[in-house]
CSV table of C-alpha atoms in Angstrom, one decimal:
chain,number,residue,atom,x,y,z
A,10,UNK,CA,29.1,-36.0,-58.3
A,11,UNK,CA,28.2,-37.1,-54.9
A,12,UNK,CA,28.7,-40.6,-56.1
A,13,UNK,CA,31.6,-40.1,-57.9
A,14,UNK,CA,33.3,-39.1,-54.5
A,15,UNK,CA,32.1,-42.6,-52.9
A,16,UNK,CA,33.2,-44.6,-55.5
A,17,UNK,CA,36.5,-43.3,-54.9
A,18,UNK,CA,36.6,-43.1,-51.4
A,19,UNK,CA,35.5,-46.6,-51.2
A,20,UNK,CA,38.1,-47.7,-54.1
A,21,UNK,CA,40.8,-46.1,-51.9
A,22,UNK,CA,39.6,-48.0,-49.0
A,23,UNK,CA,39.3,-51.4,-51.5
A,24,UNK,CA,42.8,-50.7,-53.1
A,25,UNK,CA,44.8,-49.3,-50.0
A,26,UNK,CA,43.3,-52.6,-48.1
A,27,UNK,CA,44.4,-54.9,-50.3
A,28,UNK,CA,48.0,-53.6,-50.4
A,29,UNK,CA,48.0,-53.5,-46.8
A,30,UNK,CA,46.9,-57.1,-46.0
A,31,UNK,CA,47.4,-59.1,-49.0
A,32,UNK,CA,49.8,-57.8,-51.4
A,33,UNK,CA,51.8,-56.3,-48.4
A,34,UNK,CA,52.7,-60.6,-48.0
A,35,UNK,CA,53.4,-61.7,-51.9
A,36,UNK,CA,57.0,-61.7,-53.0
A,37,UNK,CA,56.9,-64.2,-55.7
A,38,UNK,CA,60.6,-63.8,-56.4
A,39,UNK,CA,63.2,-62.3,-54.1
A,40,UNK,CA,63.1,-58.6,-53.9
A,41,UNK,CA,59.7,-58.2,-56.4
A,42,UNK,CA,57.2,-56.8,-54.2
A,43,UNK,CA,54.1,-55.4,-56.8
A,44,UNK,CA,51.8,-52.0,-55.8
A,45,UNK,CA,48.7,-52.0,-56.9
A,46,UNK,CA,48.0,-49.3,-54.5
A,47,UNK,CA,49.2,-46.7,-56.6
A,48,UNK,CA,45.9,-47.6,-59.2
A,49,UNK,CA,43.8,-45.3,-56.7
A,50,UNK,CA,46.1,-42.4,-57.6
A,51,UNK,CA,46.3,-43.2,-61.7
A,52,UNK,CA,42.3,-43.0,-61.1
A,53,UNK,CA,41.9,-39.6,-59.5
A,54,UNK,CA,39.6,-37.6,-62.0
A,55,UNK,CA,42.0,-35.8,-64.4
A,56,UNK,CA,40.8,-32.2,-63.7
A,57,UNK,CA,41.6,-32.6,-60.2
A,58,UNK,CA,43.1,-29.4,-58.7
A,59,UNK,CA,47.3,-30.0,-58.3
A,60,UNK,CA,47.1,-29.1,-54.7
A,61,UNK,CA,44.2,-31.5,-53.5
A,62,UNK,CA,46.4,-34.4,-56.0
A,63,UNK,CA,49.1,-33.8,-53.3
A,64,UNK,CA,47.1,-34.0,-50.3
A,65,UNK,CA,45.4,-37.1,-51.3
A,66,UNK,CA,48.2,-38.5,-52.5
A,67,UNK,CA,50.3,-37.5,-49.1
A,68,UNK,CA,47.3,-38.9,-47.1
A,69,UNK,CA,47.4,-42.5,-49.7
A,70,UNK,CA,50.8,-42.4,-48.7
A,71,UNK,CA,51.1,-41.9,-44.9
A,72,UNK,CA,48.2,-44.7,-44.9
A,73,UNK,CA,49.7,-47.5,-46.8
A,74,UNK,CA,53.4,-46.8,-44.2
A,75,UNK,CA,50.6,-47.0,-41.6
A,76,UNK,CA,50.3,-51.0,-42.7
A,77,UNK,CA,53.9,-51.4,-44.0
A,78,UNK,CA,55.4,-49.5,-40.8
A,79,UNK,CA,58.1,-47.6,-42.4
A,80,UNK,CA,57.0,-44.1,-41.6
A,81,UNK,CA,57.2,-41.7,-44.7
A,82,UNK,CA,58.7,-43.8,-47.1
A,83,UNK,CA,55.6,-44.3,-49.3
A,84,UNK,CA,53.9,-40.9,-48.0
A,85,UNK,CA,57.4,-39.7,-49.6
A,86,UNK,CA,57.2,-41.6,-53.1
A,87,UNK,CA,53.1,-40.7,-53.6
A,88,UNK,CA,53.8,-36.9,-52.9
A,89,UNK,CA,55.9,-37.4,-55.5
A,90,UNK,CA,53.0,-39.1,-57.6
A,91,UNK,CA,50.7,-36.0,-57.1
A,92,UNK,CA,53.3,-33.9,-58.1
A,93,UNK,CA,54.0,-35.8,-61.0
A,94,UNK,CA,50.7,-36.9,-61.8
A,95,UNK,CA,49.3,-33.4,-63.5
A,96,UNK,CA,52.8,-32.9,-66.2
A,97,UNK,CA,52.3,-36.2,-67.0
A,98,UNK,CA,48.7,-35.8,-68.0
A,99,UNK,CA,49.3,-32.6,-69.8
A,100,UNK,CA,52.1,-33.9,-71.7
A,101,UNK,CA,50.4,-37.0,-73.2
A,102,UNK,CA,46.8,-35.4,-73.6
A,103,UNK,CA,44.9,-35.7,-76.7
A,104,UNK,CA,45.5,-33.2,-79.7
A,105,UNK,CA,42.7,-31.6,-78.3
A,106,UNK,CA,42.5,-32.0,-75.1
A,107,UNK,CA,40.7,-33.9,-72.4
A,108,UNK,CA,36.8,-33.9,-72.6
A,109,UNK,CA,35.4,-33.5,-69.4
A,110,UNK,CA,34.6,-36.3,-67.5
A,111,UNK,CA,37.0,-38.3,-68.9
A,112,UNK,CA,38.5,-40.8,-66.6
A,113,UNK,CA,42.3,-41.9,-66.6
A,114,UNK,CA,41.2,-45.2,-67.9
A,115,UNK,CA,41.8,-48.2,-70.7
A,116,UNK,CA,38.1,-47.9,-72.1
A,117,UNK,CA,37.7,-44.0,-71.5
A,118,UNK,CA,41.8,-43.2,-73.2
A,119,UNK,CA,42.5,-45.7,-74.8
A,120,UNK,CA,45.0,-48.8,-74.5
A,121,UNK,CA,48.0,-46.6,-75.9
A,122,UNK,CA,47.6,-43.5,-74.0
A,123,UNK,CA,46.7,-46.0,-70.9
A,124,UNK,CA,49.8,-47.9,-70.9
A,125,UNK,CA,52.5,-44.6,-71.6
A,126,UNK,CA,50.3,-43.3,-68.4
A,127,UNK,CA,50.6,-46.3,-66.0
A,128,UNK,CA,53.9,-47.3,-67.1
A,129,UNK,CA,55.6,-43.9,-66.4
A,130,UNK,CA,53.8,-43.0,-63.2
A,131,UNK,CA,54.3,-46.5,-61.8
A,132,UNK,CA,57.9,-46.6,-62.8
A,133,UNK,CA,58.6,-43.6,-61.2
A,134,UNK,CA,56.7,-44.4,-57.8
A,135,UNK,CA,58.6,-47.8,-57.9
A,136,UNK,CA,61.7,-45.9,-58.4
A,137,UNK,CA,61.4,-43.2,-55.7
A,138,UNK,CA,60.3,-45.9,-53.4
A,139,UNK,CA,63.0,-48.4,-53.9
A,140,UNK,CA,65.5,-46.1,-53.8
A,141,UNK,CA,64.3,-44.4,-50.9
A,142,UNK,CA,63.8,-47.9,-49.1
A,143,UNK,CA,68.1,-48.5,-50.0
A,144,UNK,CA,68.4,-44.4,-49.1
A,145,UNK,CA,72.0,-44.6,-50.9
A,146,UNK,CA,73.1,-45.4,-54.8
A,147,UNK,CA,74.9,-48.7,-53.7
A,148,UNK,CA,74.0,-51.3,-55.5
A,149,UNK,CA,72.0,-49.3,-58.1
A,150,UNK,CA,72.0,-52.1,-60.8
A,151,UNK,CA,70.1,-54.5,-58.3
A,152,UNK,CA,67.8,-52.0,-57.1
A,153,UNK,CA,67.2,-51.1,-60.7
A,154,UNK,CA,66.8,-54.8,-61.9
A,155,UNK,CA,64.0,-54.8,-58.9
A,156,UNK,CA,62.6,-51.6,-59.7
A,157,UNK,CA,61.7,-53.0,-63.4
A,158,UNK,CA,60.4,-56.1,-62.3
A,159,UNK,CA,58.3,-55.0,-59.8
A,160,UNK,CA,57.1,-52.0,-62.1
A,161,UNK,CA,56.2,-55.2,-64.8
A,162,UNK,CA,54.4,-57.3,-62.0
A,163,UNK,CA,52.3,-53.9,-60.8
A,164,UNK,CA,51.4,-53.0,-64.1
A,165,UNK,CA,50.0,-56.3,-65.1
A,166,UNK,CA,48.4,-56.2,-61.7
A,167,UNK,CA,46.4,-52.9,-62.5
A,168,UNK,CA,45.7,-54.0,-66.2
A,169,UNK,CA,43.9,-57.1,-64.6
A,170,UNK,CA,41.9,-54.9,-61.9
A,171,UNK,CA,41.2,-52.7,-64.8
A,172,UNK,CA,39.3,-55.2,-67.0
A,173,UNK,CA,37.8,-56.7,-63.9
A,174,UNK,CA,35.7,-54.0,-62.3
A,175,UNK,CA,35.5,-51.2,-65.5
A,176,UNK,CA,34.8,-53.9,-68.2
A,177,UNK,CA,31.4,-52.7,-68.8
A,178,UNK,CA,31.2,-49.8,-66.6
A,179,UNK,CA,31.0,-46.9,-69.0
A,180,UNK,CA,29.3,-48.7,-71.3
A,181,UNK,CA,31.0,-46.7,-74.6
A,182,UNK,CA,33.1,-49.9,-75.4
B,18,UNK,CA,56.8,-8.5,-50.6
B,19,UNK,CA,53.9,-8.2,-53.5
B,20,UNK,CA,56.3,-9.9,-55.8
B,21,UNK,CA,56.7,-12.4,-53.5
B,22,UNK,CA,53.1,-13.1,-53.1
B,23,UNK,CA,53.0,-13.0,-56.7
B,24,UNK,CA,55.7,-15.5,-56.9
B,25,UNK,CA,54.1,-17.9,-54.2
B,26,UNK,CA,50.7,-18.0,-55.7
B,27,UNK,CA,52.3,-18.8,-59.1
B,28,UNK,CA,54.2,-21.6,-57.9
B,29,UNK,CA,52.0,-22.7,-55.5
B,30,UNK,CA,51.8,-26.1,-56.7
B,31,UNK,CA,55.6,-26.6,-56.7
B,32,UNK,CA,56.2,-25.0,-53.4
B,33,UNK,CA,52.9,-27.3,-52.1
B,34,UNK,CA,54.8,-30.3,-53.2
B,35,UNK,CA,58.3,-29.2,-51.7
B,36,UNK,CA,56.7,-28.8,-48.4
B,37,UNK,CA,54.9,-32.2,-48.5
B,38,UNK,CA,57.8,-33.8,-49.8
B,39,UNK,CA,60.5,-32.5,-47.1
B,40,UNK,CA,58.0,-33.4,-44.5
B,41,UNK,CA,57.6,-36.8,-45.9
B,42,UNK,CA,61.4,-37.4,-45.9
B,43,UNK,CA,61.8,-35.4,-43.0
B,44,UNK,CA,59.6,-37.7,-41.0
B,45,UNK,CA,61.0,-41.1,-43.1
B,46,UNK,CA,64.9,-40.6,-41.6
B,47,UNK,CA,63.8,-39.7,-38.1
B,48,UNK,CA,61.5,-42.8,-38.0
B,49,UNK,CA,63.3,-45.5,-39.5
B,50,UNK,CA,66.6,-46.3,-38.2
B,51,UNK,CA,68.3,-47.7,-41.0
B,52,UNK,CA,67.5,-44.8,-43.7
B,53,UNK,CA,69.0,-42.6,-40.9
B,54,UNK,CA,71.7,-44.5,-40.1
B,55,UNK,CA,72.8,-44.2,-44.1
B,56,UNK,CA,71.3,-40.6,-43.8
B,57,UNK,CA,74.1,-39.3,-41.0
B,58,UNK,CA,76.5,-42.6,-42.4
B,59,UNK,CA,76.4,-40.1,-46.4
B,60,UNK,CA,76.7,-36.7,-44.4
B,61,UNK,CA,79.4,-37.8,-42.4
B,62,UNK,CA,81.1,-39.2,-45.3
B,63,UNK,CA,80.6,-35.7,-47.3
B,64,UNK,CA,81.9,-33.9,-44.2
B,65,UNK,CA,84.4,-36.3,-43.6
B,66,UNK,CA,86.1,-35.6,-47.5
B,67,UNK,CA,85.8,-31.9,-46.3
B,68,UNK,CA,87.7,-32.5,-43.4
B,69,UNK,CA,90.7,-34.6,-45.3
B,70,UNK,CA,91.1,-31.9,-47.4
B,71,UNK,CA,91.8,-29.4,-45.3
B,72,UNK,CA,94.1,-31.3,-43.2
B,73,UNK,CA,96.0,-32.2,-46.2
B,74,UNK,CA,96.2,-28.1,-46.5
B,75,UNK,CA,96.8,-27.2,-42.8
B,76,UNK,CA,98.8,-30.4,-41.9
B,77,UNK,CA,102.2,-28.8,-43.4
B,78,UNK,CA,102.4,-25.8,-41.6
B,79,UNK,CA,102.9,-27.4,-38.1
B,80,UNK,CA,105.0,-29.9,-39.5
B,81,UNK,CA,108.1,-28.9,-37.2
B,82,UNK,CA,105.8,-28.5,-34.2
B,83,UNK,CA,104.5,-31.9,-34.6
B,84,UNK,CA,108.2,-33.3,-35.0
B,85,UNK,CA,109.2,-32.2,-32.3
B,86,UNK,CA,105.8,-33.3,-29.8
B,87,UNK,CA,106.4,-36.9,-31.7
B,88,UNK,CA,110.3,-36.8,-30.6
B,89,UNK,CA,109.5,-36.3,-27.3
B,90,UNK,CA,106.9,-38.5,-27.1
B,91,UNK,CA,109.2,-41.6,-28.7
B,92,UNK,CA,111.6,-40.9,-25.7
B,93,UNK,CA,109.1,-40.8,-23.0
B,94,UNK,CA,107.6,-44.2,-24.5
B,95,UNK,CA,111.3,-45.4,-24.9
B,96,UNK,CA,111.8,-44.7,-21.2
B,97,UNK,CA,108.8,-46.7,-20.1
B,98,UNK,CA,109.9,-49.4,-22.1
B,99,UNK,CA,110.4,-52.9,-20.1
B,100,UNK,CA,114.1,-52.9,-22.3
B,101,UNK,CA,115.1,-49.8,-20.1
B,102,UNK,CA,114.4,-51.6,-17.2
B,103,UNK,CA,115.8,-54.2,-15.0
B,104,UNK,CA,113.6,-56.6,-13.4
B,105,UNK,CA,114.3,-57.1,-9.9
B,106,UNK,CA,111.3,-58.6,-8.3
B,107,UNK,CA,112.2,-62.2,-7.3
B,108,UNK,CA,110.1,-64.5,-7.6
B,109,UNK,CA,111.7,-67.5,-6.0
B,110,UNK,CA,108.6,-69.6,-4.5
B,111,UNK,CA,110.1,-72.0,-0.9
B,112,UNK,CA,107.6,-74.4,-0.3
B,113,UNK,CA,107.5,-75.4,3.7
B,114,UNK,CA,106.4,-79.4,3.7
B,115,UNK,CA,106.8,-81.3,7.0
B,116,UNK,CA,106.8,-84.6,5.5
B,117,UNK,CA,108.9,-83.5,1.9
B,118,UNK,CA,111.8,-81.2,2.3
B,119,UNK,CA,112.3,-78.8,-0.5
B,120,UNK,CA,115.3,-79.5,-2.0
B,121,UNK,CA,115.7,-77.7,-5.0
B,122,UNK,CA,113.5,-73.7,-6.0
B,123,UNK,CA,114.3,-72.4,-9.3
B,124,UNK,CA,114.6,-68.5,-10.0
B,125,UNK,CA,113.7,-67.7,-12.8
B,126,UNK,CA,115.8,-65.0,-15.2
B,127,UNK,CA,115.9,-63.5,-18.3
B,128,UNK,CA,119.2,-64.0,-20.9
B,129,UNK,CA,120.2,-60.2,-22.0
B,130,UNK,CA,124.0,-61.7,-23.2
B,131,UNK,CA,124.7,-65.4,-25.2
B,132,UNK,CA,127.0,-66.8,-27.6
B,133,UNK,CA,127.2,-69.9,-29.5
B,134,UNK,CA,129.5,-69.5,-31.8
B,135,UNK,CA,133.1,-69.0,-29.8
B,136,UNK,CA,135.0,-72.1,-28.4
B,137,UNK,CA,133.7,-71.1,-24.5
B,138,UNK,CA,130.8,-69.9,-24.5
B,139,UNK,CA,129.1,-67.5,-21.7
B,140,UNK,CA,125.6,-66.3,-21.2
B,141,UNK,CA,124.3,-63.5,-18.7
B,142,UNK,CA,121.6,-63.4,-16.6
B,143,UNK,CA,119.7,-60.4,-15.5
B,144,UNK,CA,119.5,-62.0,-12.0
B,145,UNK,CA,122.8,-61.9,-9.2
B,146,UNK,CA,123.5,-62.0,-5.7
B,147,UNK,CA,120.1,-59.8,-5.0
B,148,UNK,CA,117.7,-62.4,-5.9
B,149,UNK,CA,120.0,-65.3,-4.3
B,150,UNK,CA,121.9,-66.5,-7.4
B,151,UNK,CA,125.4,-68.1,-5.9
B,152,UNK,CA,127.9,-69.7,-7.5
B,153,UNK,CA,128.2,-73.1,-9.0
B,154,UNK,CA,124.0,-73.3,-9.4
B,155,UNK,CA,122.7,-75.1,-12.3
B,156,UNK,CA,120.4,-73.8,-15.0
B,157,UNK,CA,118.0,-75.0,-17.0
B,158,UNK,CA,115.9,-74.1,-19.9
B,159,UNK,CA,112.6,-75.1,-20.8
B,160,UNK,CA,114.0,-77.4,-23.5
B,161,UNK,CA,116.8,-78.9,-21.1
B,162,UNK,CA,119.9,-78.0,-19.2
B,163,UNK,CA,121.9,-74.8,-20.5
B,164,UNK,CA,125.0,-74.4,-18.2
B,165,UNK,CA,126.7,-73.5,-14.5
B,166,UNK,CA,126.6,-70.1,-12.7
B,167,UNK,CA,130.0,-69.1,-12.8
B,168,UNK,CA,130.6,-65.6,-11.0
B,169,UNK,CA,127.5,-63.3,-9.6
B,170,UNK,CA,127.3,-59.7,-9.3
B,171,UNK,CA,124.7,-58.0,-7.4
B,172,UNK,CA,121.9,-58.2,-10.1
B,173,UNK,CA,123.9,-60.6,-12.8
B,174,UNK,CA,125.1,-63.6,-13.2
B,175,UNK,CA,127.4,-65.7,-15.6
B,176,UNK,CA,126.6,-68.5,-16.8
B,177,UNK,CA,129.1,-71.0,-18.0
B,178,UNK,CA,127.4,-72.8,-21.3
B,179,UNK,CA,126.7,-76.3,-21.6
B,180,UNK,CA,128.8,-74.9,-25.0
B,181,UNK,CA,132.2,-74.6,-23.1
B,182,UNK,CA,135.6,-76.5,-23.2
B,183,UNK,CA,135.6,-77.3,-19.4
B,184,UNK,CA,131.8,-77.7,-19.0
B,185,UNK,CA,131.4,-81.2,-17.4
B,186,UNK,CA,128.0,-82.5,-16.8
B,187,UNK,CA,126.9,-85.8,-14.9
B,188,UNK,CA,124.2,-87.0,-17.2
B,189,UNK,CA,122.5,-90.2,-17.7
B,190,UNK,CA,120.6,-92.7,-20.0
B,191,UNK,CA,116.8,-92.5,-19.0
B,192,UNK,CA,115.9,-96.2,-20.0
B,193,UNK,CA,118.4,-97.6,-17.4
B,194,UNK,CA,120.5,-95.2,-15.1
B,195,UNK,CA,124.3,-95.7,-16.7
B,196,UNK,CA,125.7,-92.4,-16.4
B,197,UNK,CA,128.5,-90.4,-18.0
B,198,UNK,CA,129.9,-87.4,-19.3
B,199,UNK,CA,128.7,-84.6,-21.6
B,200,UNK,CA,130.9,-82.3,-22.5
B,201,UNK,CA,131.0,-80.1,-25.9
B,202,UNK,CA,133.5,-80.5,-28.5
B,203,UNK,CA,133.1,-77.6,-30.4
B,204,UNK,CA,131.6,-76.9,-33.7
B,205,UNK,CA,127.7,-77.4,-34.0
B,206,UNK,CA,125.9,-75.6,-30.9
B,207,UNK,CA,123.5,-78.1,-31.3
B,208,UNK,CA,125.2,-81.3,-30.5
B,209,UNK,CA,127.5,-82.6,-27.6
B,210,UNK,CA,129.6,-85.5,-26.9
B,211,UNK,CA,128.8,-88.4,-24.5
B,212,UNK,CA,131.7,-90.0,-23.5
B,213,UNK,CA,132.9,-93.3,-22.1
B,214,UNK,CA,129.7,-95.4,-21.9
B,215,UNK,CA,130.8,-98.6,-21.2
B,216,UNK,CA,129.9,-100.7,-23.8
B,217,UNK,CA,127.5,-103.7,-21.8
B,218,UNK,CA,125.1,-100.7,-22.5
B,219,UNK,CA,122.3,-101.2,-25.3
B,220,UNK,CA,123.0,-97.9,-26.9
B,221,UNK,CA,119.6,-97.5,-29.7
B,222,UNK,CA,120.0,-94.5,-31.6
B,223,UNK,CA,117.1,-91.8,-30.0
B,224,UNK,CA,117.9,-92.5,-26.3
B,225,UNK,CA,116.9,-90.1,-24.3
B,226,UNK,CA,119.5,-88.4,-22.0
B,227,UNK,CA,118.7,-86.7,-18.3
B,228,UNK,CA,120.5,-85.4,-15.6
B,229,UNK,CA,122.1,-87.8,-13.0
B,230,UNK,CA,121.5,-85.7,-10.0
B,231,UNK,CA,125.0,-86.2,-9.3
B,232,UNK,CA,126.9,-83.2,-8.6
B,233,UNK,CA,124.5,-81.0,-6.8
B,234,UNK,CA,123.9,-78.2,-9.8
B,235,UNK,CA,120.8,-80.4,-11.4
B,236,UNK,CA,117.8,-81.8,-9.9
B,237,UNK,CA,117.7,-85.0,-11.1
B,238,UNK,CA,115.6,-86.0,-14.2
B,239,UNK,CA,115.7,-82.9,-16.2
B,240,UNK,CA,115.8,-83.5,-20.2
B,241,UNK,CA,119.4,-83.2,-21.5
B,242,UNK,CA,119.0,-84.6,-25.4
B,243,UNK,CA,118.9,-87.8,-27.8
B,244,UNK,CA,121.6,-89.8,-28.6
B,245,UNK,CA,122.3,-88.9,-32.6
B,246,UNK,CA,125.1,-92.0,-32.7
B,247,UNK,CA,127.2,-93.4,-31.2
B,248,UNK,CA,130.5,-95.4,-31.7
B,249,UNK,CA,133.3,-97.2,-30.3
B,250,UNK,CA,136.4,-96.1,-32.0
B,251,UNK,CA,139.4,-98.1,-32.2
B,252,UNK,CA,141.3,-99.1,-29.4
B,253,UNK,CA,138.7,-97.6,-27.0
B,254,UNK,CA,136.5,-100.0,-24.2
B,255,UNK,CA,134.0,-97.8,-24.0
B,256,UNK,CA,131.2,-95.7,-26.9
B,257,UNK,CA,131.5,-92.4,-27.9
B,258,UNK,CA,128.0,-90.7,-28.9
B,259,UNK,CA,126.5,-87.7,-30.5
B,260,UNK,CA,124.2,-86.1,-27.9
B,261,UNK,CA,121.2,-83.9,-29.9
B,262,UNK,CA,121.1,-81.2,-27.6
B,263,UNK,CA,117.5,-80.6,-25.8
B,264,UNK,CA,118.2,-76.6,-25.9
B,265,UNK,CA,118.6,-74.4,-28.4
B,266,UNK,CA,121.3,-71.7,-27.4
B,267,UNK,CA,120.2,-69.5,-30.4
B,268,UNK,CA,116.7,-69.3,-29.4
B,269,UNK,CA,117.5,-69.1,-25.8
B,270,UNK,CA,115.2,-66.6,-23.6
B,271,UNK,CA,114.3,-67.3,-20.2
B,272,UNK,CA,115.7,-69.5,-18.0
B,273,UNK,CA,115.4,-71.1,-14.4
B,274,UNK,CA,118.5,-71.1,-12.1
B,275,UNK,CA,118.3,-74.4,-9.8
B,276,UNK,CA,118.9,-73.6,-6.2
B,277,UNK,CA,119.7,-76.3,-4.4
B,278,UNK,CA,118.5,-75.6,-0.7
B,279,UNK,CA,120.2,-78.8,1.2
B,280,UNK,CA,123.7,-78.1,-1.0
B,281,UNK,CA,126.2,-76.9,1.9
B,282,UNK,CA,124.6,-80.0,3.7
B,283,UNK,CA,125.6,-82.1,1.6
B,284,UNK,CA,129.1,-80.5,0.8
B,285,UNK,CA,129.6,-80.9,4.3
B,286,UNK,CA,129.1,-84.3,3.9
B,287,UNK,CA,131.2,-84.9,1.3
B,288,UNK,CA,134.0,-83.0,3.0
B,289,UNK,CA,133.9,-84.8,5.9
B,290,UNK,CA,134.8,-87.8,4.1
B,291,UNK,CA,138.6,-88.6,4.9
B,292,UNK,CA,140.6,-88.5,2.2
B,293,UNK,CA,142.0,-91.9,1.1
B,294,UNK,CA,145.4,-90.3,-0.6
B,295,UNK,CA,146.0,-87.7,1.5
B,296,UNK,CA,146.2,-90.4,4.7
């Protein structure tokens, strides 16, 4: 249990890190920017209590603005995530529910239930975010054409980190 | 207040997530200056719709009271108009020189009266005796001569147009001196008759025509026009041309009057000398 905690404190560290310095700098076309931040929150153990999902999330938030200076925009958007986060999981669990201990992932969930998961939650941080970075509807087509693209670019991103470090974790596949 | 309780623990999650979120977006506008600038930019814009409406409502029923403020307003504005005034300041610059006499200051004055179109043609001046217009003083545009000061009034004057049947003026051909007479023949405003050149002169189509100096109204030099044509018509010794007037009487605006500061000398003079016939 105690362990469990540390692997995910230290994966928020990892992931929140790596958006900060790295990621924070790639834009490999005009207006795509990828977040591979928002992993840490698609990990959070899936019988995590609503109210500690938004705190953590709030607190994921308010710490990637702290790199990208812009002060409640992402703490905005990942509020949003840990709000979302619990309808999400109940309306795409299993016939019969989760098993316990189950973790959000490819291996654990399988690749369908994986990708419905990632690809809605990271579409609607994406969203929220972009639209909160243009605060106004002008120009909705362009910020939607960057909202999809940069939704495609995280979600590859995430599948990748996924097969990297959970390959043979698990040890079921 | 149980029910409420009730209603808070049951939505607690909800409610949890409002709070957050209005904090989040509370602190988002006040710290970034663009997504509050679009934030008060959208609110005033809502507010601002509001606002038309209503006038659009309200706006009719002080209609007359607002006819009436912009009536008298109009007039007072009217009244402080430069039209309803007459300028009086003179701004006639002597020049003291030891060595160089000034011989000629200009006033300047605005046209409020011209013609062009009659057979004599007058202009008025909104300059007279007050600001030391006189009689018989030359005056010029800034495209050429325009005409003689014939009678003054306190603040007017009246000009004689170059565009008159008496108007005489001494002018002269630029390239070599000869000078002769411009007078106006009627018809175009733009064009005047030189007459009697004598015909040793090398008359080429576009010479340019000053003022003599002779005859004390003109300084000497000033731009007149361009010879149009010219032609020596049967039975004549001398050529007849087609002056292309410098000024434009229809466009004319402000003008200098010439004041010639040594003329009563030089009248003097001129009377003094005895007269051959009347020996």
């Amino acid at each position: 249990m105690v362990s469990e905690i540390l692997r995910h404190i230290i994966r928020f560290i990892v992931l929140v890190a790596v958006q900060g310095l790295i990621l924070k700098n790639v834009e490999p076309l005009p207006g795509l920017n990828p977040f591979l931040y928002v992993l840490f929150l698609l990990l959070l153990p899936v019988e995590l209590p609503g109210w500690l999902g938004l705190l953590i999330a709030f607190v994921t938030g308010w710490c990637v603005d702290m790199f990208y200076g812009t002060p409640g925009m992402h703490t905005a958007t990942c509020t949003f995530i840990g709000f979302l986060r619990p309808a999400v999981l109940r309306f795409i669990a299993p016939r019969d529910g989760y098993e316990f201990g189950n973790q959000p992932t490819m291996q654990d969930m399988g690749r369908t239930w994986f990708f419905t998961y990632t690809i809605t939650l990271v579409f609607a941080h994406h969203f929220v975010l972009f639209f909160l970075e243009m605060f106004s509807f002008r120009e909705f087509f362009y910020t939607l054409l960057r909202i999809i693209m940069s939704t495609a670019a995280s979600v590859l991103l995430i599948t990748v980190t996924q097969f990297l470090f959970y390959r043979t974790k698990s040890g079921t596949t | 207040m149980r029910n409420l309780i009730v209603f808070l623990a049951r939505n607690y999650f909800f409610l949890m997530f409002l709070l957050l979120e209005v904090v989040a977006v509370f602190i988002l506008v006040r710290s970034n200056p663009y997504q509050r600038a679009e934030a008060v930019n959208s609110t005033s814009e809502v507010a601002g719709k509001i606002y038309a409406v209503r006038n659009d409502l309200t706006g009719y029923f002080n209609l007359r009271d607002q006819n009436r403020i912009l009536s008298e307003e109009i007039a007072r504005l009217r009244n402080l108009q430069g039209s309803a005034w007459l300028n009086t300041a003179n701004k006639e610059i002597a020049v003291n020189d030891t060595l160089y006499r000034q011989r000629y200051s200009f006033i300047d004055a605005e046209v409020i009266d011209n013609t062009v179109t009659r057979r004599n043609n007058y202009i008025v001046l909104a300059r007279g005796k007050n600001q030391g217009v006189r009689e018989g003083m030359g005056v010029m545009g800034p495209n050429g001569i325009v005409g003689i000061v014939r009678s003054v009034s306190p603040n007017f004057c009246t000009v004689m147009s170059l565009l008159h049947k008496d108007s005489r003026i001494s002018a002269s051909l630029k390239k070599d001196g000869t000078f002769a007479q411009l007078l106006w023949d009627g018809g175009d405003y733009r064009n005047a008759t030189l007459k009697e050149i004598p015909t040793h002169v090398k008359l080429v189509k576009g010479d340019t025509l000053v003022t003599s100096g002779l005859g004390n109204a003109f300084p000497k030099g000033v731009f007149v026009g361009v010879i149009s044509s010219f032609e020596k018509k049967a039975g004549e010794k001398t050529y007849t041309a087609q002056v292309l007037l410098g000024t434009d009487f229809r466009k004319l605006q402000h003008v200098s009057v010439v004041n010639n500061l040594l003329k009563e000398e030089l009248e003097q003079l001129q009377n003094s000398i005895p007269d051959d016939d009347g020996k």
